[in-house]
Coordinates of C-alpha atoms in Angstrom, one line a residue:
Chain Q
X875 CA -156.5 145.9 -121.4
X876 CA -153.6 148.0 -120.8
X877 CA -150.7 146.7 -122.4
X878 CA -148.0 148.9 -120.8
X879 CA -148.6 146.6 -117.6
X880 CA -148.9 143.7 -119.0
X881 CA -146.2 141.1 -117.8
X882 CA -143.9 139.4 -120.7
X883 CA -145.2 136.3 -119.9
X884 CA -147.5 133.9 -121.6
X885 CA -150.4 132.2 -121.2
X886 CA -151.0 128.3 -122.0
X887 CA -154.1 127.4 -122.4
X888 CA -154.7 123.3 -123.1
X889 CA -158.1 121.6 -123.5
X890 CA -159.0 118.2 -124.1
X891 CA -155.8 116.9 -125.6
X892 CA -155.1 113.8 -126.8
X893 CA -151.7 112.1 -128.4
X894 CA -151.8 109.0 -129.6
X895 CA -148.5 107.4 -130.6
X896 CA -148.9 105.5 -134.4
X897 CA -146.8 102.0 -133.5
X898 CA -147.8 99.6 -136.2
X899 CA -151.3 98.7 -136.5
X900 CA -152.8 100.1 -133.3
X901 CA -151.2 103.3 -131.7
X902 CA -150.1 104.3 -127.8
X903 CA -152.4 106.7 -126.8
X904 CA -149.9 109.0 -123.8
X905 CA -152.2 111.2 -122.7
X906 CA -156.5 111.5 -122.9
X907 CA -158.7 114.4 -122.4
X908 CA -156.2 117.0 -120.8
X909 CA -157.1 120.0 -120.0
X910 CA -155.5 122.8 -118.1
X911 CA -154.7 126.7 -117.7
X912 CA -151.1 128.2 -116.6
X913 CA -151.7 131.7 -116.0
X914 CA -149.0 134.3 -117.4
X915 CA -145.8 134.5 -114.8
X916 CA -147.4 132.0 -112.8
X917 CA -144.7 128.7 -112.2
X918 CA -146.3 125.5 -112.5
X919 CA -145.3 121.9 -111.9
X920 CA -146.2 119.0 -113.8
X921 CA -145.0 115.9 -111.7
X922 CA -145.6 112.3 -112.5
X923 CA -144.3 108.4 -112.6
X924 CA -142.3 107.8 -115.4
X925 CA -144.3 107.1 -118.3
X926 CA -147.4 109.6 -117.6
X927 CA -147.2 111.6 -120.2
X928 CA -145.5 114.6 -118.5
X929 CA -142.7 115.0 -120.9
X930 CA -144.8 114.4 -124.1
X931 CA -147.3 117.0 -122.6
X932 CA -144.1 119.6 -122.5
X933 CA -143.6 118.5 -126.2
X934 CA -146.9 119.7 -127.5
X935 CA -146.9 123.0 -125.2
X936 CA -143.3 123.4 -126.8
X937 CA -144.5 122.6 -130.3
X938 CA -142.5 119.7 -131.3
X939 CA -145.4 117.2 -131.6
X940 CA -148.7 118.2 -133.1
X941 CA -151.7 116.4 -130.7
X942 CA -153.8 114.1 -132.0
X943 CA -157.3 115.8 -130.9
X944 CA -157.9 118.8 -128.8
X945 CA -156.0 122.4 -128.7
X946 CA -153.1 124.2 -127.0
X947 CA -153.3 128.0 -127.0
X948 CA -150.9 130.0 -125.8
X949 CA -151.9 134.2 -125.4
X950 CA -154.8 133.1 -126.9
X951 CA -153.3 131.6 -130.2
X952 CA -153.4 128.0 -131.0
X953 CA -149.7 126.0 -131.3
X954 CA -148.7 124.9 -135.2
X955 CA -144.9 124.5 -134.6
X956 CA -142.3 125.3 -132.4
X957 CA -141.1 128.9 -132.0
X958 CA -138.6 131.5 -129.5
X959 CA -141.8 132.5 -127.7
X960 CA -141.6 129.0 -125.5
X961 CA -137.8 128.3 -124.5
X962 CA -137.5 124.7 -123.7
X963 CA -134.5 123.2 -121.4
X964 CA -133.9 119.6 -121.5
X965 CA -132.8 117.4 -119.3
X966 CA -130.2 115.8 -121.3
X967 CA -129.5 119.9 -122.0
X968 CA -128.9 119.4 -125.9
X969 CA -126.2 122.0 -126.0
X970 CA -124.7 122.0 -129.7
X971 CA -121.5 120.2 -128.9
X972 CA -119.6 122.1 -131.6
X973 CA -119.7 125.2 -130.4
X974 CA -118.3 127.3 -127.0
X975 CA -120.0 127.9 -124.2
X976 CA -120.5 131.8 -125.7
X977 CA -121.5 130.3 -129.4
X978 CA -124.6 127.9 -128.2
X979 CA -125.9 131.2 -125.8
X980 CA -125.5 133.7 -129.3
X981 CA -127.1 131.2 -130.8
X982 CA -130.9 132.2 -130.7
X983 CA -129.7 135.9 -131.6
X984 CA -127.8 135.0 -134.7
X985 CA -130.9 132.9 -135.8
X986 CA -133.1 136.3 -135.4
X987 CA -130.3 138.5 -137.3
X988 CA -129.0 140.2 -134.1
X989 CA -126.1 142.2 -135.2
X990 CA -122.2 140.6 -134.0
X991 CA -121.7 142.7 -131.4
X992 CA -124.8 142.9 -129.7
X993 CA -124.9 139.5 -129.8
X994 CA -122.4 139.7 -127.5
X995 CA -123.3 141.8 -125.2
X996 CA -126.6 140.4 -124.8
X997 CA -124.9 136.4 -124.3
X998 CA -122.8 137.9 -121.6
X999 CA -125.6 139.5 -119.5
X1000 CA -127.4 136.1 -119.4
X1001 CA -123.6 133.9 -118.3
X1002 CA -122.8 136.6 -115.7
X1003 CA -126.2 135.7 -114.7
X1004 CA -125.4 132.0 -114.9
X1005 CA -122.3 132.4 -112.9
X1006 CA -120.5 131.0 -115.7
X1007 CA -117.9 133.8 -116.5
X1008 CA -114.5 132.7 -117.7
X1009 CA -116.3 129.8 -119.2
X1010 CA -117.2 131.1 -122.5
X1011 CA -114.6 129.7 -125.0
X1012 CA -115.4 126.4 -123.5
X1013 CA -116.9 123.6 -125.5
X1014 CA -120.0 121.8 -123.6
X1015 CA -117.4 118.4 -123.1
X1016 CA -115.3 120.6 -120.9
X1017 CA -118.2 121.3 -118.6
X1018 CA -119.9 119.6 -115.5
X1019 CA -123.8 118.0 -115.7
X1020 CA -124.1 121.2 -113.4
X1021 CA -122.3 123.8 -115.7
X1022 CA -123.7 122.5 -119.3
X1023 CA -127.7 123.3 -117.7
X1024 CA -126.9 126.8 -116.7
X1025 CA -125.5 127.3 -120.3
X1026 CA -128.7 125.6 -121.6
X1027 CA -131.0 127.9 -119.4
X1028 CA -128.5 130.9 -120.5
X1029 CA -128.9 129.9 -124.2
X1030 CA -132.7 129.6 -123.8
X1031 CA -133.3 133.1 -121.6
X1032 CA -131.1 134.8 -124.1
X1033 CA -133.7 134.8 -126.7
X1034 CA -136.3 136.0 -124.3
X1035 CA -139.0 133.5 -124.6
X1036 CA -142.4 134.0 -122.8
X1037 CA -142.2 131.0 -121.7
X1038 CA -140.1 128.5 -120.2
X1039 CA -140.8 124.8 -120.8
X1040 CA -138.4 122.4 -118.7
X1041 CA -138.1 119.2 -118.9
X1042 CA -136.9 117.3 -115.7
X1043 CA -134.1 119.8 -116.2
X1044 CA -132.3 119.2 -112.7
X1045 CA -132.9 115.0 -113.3
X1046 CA -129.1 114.1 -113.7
X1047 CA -127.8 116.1 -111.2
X1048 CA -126.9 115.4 -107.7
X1049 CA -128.7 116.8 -104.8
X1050 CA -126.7 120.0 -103.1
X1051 CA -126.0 120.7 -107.0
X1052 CA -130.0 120.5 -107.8
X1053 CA -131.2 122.6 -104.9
X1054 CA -128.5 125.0 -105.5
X1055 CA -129.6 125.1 -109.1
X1056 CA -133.4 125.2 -108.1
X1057 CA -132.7 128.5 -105.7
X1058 CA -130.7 130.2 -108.9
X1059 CA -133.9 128.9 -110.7
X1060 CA -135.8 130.8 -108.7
X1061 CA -133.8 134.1 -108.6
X1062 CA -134.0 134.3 -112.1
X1063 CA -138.0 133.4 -112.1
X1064 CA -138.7 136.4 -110.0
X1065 CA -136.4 138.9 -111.5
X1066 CA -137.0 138.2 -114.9
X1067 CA -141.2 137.4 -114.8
X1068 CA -141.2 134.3 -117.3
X1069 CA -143.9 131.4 -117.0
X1070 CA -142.6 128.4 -115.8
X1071 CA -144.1 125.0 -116.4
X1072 CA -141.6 122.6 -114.7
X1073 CA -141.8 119.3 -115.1
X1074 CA -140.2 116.7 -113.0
X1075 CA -141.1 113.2 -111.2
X1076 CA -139.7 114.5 -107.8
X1077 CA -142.0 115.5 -105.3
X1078 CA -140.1 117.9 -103.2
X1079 CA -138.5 119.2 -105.9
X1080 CA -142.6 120.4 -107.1
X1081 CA -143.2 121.2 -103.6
X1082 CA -140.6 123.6 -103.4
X1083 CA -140.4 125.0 -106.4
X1084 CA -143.7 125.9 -107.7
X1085 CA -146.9 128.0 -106.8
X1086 CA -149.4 125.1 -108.7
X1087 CA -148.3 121.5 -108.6
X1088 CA -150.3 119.2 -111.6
X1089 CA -150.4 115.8 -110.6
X1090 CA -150.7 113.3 -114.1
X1091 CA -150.9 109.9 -114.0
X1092 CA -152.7 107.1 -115.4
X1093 CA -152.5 105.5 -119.1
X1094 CA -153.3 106.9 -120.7
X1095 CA -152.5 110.3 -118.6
X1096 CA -154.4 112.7 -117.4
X1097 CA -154.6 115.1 -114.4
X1098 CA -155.1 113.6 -111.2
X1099 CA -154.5 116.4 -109.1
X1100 CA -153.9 120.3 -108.7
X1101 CA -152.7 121.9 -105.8
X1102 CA -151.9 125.2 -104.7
X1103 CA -148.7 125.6 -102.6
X1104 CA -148.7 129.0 -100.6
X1105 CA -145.4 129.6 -99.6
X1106 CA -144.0 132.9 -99.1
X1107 CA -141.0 132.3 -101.5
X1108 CA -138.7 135.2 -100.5
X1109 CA -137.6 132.5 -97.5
X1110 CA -134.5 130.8 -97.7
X1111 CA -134.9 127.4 -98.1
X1112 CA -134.8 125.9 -94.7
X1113 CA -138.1 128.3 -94.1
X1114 CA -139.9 126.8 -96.8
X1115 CA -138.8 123.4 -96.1
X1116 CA -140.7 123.3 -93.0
X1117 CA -143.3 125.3 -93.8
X1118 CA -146.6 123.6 -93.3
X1119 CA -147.7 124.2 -96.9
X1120 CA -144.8 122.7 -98.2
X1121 CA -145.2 119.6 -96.4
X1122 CA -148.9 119.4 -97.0
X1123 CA -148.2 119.5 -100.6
X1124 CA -145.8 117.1 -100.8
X1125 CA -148.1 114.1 -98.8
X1126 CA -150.7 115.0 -100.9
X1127 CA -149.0 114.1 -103.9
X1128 CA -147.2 111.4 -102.4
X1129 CA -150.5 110.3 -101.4
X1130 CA -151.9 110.9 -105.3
X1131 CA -149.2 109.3 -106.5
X1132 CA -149.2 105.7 -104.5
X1133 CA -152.6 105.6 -105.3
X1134 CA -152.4 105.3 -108.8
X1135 CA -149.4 103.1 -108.5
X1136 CA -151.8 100.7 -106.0
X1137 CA -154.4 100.8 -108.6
Chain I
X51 CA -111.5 111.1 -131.0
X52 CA -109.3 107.7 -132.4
X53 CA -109.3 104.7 -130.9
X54 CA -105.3 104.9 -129.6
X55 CA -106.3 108.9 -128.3
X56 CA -108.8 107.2 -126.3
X57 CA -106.2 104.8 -125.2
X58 CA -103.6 106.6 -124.8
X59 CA -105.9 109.6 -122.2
X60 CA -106.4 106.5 -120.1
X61 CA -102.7 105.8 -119.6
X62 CA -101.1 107.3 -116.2
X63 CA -99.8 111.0 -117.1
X64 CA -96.5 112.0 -117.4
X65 CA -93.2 111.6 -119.0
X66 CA -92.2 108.2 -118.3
X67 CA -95.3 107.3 -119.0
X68 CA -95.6 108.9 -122.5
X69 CA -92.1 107.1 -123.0
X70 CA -93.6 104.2 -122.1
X71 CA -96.3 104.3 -124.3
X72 CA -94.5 105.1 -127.3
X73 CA -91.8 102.5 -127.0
X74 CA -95.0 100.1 -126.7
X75 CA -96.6 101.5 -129.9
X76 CA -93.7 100.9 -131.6
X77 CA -92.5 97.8 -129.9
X78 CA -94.4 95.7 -132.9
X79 CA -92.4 97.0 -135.6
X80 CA -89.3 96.5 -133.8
X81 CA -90.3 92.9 -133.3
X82 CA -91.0 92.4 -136.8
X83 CA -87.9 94.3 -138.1
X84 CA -85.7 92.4 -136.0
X85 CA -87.1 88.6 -137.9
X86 CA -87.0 90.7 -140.7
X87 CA -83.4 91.2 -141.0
X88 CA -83.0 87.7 -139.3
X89 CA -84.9 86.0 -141.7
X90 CA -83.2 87.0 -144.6
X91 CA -80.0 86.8 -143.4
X92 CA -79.9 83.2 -141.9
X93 CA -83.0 81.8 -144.1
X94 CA -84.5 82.6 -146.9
X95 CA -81.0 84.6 -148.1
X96 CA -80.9 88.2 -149.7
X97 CA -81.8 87.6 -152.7
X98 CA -85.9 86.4 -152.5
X99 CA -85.9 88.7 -148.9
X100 CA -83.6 92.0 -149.6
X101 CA -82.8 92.6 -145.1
X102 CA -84.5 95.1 -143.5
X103 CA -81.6 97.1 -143.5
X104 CA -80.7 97.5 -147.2
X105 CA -84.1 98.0 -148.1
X106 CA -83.5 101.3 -145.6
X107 CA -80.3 102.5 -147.5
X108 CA -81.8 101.9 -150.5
X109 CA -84.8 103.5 -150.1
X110 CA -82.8 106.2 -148.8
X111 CA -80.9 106.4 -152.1
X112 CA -83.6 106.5 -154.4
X113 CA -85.0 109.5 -152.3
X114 CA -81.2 111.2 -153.0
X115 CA -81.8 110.3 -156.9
X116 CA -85.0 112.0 -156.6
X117 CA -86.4 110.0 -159.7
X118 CA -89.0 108.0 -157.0
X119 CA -90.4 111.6 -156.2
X120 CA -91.3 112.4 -159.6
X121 CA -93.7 109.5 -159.4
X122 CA -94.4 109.7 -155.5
X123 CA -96.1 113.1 -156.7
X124 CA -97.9 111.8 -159.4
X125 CA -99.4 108.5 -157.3
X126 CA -100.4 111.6 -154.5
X127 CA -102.0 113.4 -157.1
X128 CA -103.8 110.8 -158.3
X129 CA -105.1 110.0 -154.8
X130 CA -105.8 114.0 -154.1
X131 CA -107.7 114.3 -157.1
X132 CA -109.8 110.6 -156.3
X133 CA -110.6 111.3 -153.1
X134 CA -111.4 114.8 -153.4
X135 CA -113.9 114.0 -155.5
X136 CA -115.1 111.2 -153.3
X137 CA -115.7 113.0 -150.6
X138 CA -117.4 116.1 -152.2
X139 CA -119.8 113.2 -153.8
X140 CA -119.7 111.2 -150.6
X141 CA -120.8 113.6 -148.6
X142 CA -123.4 114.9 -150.9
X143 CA -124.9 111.4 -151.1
X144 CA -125.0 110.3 -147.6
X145 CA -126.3 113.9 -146.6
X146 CA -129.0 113.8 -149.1
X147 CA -129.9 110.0 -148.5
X148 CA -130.7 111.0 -145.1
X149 CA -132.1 114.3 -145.5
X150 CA -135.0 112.9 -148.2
X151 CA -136.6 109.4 -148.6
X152 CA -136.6 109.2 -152.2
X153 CA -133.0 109.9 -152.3
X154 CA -132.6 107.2 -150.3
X155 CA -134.5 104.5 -151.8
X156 CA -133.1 105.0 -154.9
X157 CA -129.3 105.0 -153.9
X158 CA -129.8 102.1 -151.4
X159 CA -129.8 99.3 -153.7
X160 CA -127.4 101.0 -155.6
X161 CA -124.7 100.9 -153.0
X162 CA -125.6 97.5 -151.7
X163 CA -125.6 95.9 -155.0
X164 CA -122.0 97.6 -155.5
X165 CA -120.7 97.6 -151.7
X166 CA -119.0 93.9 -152.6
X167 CA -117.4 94.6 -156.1
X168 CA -113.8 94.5 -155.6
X169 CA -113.1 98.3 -156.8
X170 CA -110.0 97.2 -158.5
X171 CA -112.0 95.1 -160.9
X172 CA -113.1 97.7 -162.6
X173 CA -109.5 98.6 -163.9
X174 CA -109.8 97.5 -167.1
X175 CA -113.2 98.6 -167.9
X176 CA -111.8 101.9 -166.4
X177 CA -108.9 101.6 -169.1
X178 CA -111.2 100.9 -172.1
X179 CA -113.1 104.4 -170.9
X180 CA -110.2 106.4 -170.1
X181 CA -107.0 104.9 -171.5
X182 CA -103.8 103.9 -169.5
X183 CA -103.4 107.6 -167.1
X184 CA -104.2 109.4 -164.6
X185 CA -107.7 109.5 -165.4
X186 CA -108.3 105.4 -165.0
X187 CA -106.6 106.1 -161.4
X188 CA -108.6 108.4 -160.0
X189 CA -111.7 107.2 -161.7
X190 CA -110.8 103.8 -159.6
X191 CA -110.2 105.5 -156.6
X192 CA -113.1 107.8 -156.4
X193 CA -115.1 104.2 -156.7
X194 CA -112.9 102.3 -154.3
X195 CA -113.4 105.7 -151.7
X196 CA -117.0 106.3 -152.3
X197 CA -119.0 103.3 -150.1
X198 CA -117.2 104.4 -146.7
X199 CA -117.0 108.1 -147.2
X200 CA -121.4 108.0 -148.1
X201 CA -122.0 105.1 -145.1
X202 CA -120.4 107.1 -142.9
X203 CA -122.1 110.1 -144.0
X204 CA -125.1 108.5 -144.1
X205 CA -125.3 107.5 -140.6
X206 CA -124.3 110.4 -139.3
X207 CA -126.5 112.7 -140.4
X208 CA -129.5 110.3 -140.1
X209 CA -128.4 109.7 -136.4
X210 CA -128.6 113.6 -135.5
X211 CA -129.7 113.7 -132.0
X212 CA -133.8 114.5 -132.1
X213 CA -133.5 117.2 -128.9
X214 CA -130.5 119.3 -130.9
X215 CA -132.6 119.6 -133.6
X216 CA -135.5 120.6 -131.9
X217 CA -133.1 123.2 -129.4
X218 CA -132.4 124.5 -133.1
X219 CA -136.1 124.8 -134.0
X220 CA -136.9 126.2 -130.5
X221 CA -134.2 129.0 -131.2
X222 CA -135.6 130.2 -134.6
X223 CA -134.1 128.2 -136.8
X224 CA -136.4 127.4 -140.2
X225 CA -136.4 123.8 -141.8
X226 CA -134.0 125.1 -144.7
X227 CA -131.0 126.4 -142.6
X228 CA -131.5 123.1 -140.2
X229 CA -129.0 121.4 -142.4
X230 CA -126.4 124.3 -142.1
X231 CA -126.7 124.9 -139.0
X232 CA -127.5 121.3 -137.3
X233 CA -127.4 118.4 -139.4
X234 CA -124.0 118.8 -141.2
X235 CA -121.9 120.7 -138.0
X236 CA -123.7 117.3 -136.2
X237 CA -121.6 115.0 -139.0
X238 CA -118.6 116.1 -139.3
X239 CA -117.3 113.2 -136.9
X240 CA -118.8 110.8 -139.4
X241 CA -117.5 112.1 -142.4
X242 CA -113.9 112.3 -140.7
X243 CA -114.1 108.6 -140.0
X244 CA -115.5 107.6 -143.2
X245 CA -112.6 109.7 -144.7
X246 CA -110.0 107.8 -142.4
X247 CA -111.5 104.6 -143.5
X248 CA -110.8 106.1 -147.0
X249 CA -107.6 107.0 -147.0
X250 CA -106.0 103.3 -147.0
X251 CA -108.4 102.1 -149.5
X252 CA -107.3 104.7 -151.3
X253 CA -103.5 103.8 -151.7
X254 CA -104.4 100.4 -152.3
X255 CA -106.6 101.0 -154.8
X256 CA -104.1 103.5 -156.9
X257 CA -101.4 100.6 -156.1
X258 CA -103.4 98.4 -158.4
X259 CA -104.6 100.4 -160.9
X260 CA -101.1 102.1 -161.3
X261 CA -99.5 98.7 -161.8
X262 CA -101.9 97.7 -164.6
X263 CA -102.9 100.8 -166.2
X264 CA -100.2 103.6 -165.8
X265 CA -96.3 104.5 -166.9
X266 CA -95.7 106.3 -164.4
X267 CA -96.1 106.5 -160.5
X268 CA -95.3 104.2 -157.5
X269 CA -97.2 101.3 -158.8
X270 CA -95.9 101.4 -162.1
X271 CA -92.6 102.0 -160.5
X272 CA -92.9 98.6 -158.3
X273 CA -93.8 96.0 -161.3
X274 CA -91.1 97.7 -163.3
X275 CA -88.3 96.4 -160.8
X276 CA -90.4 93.4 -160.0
X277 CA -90.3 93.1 -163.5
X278 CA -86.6 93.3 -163.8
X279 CA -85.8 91.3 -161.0
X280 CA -84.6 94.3 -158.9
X281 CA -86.0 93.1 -155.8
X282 CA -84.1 95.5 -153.8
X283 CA -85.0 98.5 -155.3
X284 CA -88.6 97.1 -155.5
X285 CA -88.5 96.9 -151.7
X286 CA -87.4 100.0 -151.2
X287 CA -90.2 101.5 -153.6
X288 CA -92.6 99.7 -151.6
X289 CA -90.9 100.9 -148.1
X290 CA -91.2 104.3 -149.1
X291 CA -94.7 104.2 -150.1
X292 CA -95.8 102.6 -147.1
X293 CA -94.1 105.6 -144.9
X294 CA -95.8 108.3 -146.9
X295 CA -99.2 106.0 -146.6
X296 CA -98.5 106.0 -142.5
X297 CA -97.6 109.5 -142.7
X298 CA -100.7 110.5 -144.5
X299 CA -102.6 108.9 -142.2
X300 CA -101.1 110.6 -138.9
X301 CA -101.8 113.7 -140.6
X302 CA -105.4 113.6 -141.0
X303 CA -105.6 112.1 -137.4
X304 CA -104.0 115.5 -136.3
X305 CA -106.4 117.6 -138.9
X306 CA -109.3 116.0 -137.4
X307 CA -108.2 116.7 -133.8
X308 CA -107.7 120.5 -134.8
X309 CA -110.8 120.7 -136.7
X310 CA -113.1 119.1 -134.1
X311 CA -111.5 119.7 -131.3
X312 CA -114.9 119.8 -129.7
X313 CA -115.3 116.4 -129.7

């Protein structure tokens, strides 16, 4: 129990969750009897057809939606609400549209009563980090599908959150722009020693990305699978990409994946 | 961002082509002028149809007078005052008929019941409250103004985007500064275009109660030389008013572009 060693990172601990959807008369239930652990700093995927309950599953970790039976802990204390301890990037990236590029990354600080010009200081850290110098008085419309996520992922690392929730965060991006954006994902994973859960519906993107792939499927959804993917991730890319593991991880979800789309 | 901005960002760059553009935008008016003038002069004869250009000089010469501007500046009081008040109470209602069910409800068949009243109607009972004055105009305008500043309002801050409230919540930000901070930044759009949907009612509406219910300003000042048969001057009043109304208009179009140049 020695907290000077302790990593700032969370733990999520879910068990036996439903949600159930009210729709008129007789609900949608989107995901039954879930259960599962993400240890703290550890990067997880969640992948999944469309429709599995993956996203709604992020939205209960995050705090957004309150389940309809079972419990999500994280560091041991149950979920009641959103808050800056889980830092959630979406795919659609939900930057405020009214303000720069420098205003939507300041924006957690000013919301915990960080002084002007600390605010700053602190913003800038995370855009340098982004790559996304010289881009600060720009409003989100000015910016690429590419650009507006790192601002997102600036704006939600700013603030320092145990725990990063994301939500198919690469999905409308094209493919040298994803992986690039997956490598910088991964940069920032190790040096800054955040929990991922990642959730996607591309299977190499799982593969490659995380240490513990969750397969969900079914409806309602539940976890099919759970693999562990040892890579050694301080490879470049075309290392890993042909790495045994890697490949072995991604036919066995492929595999777990046409399954449930057979059945 | 208008309709003709839109348009316009679409059109091949350039000089010529801004030329272009503009003698197209004001190609109509040309037209129009030109059967105008011909019309009057080789048909219906000067004295039913004063020619375009007459009504020019002698709306030029009333501006020399200066007697039209004593009026001008009342009738643009009048309309300051109305739809100043409109949109404070606009804007207030739509917000809070979004924000909270009740309010809703209540105002709902309100606004329905009295979105097909012909504003104008109301002059008289707005004389036997108020009396012939400013009062009766802007009490009619504020009516006339209200419906499409609250609408707009209304379904702009009811249509706030689910994940930018939620990128709010995720950065700290409590349920009672949500509407600060999200909701009404979020609506501004929608209360700029309810605004510009105002700002015509608005001169219509003072037209008609100023002709009924006032001495002074520019509808007064049009049934007086309708009144006395002083069709040209009566032409001229109405030219001039029609300039500042088109003028008005263009200037909001540019405050909204420098306000929300985010957009």
């Amino acid at each position: 129990m020695d907290v000077e060693t302790s990593l700032d990172a969370g733990t999520v601990d879910v068990d036996d969750l439903t949600m159930t959807f009210d729709s008129g008369d007789d609900g949608t239930t989107a995901i039954e009897d879930l259960s599962l652990d993400v240890e703290s700093g550890e990067f997880v995927s969640i992948v999944g057809a469309s429709g599995c309950g993956k996203s709604t599953l992020l939205y209960l970790i995050a705090g957004f939606l309150t389940p309809t039976e079972g419990t999500i802990r994280v560091d041991g204390d149950p979920v009641l609400g959103s808050g800056p301890d889980r830092g959630v990037v979406f795919q659609e990236y939900a930057l405020f549209p009214w303000r720069t590029v420098l205003e939507n990354v300041t924006y957690g600080l000013e919301e915990q009563g960080v002084p002007k010009d600390e605010r700053r200081e602190q913003a800038m850290r995370y855009i340098r980090m982004m790559g996304l110098e010289g881009a600060e008085d720009l409003y989100p419309k000015e910016l690429s599908g590419g650009m507006k996520q790192r601002v997102a992922l600036a704006r939600t690392l700013v603030i320092d959150p145990k725990i990063l929730l994301m939500d198919e965060p690469f999905g409308a991006l094209d493919q040298p722009l994803r992986e690039s954006l997956q490598d910088h994902l991964l940069d920032i994973w190790r040096e800054v020693e955040k929990t991922v859960i990642f959730v996607t519906h591309q299977v190499e993107e799982a593969a490659y990305l995380s240490e513990r792939v969750i397969v969900l499927g079914g409806s309602p959804g539940t976890v099919l699978d759970e693999i562990e993917v040892d890579i050694d991730r301080t490879k470049d890319r075309s290392d890993v990409v042909t790495a045994d593991a890697y490949n072995e991880t991604r036919r066995r979800i492929r595999d777990t994946m046409h399954a449930e789309a057979d059945y | 961002m208008a309709a003709g901005d839109a348009i316009r960002s679409t059109r091949p760059g350039g000089r010529l082509g801004r030329v272009t553009a503009a003698l197209v935008q004001w190609l109509p008016l040309g037209i129009v002028a030109v059967l105008w003038e011909a019309l009057s002069r080789f048909l219906v004869g000067g004295d039913l149809l004063p020619p375009v250009s007459q009504v020019v000089v002698n709306a030029t010469d009333l501006l020399l007078q200066g007697e039209v501007l004593g009026h001008l500046s009342v009738s643009l009081f009048r309309v300051a005052i109305g739809l100043s008040a409109s949109i404070v109470g606009g804007v207030l209602l739509g917000i809070g008929m979004a924000q909270f069910r009740a309010v809703e409800d209540f105002f709902d068949v309100l606004l329905t019941m009295t979105y097909a009243v012909p504003k104008t109607a109301l002059v008289p009972l707005a004389i036997l409250w108020l009396g012939v004055g400013t009062g009766t105009a802007v009490l009619v305008i504020f009516l006339g103004t209200l419906v499409p500043i609250v609408v707009n309002t209304y379904n702009g801050a009811s249509s706030v985007d689910e994940k930018l409230r939620w990128s709010a919540e995720m950065l700290g930000t409590s349920d009672r500064r949500r509407l600060r901070k999200v909701v009404l930044p979020a609506t501004y759009p929608a209360i700029f275009t309810g605004v510009q949907q105002a700002i015509p009612f608005s001169f219509i509406v003072l037209i008609s109660a100023e002709m009924v219910a006032s001495r002074r300003g520019m509808g007064n000042l049009i049934l007086s030389y309708g009144q006395l048969g002083n069709y040209d001057q009566m032409f001229a009043v109405i030219f001039l008013f029609s300039l500042v109304a088109f003028a008005t208009v263009g200037v909001f179009n540019r405050l909204r572009s420098s306000v929300l140049a985010w957009e």
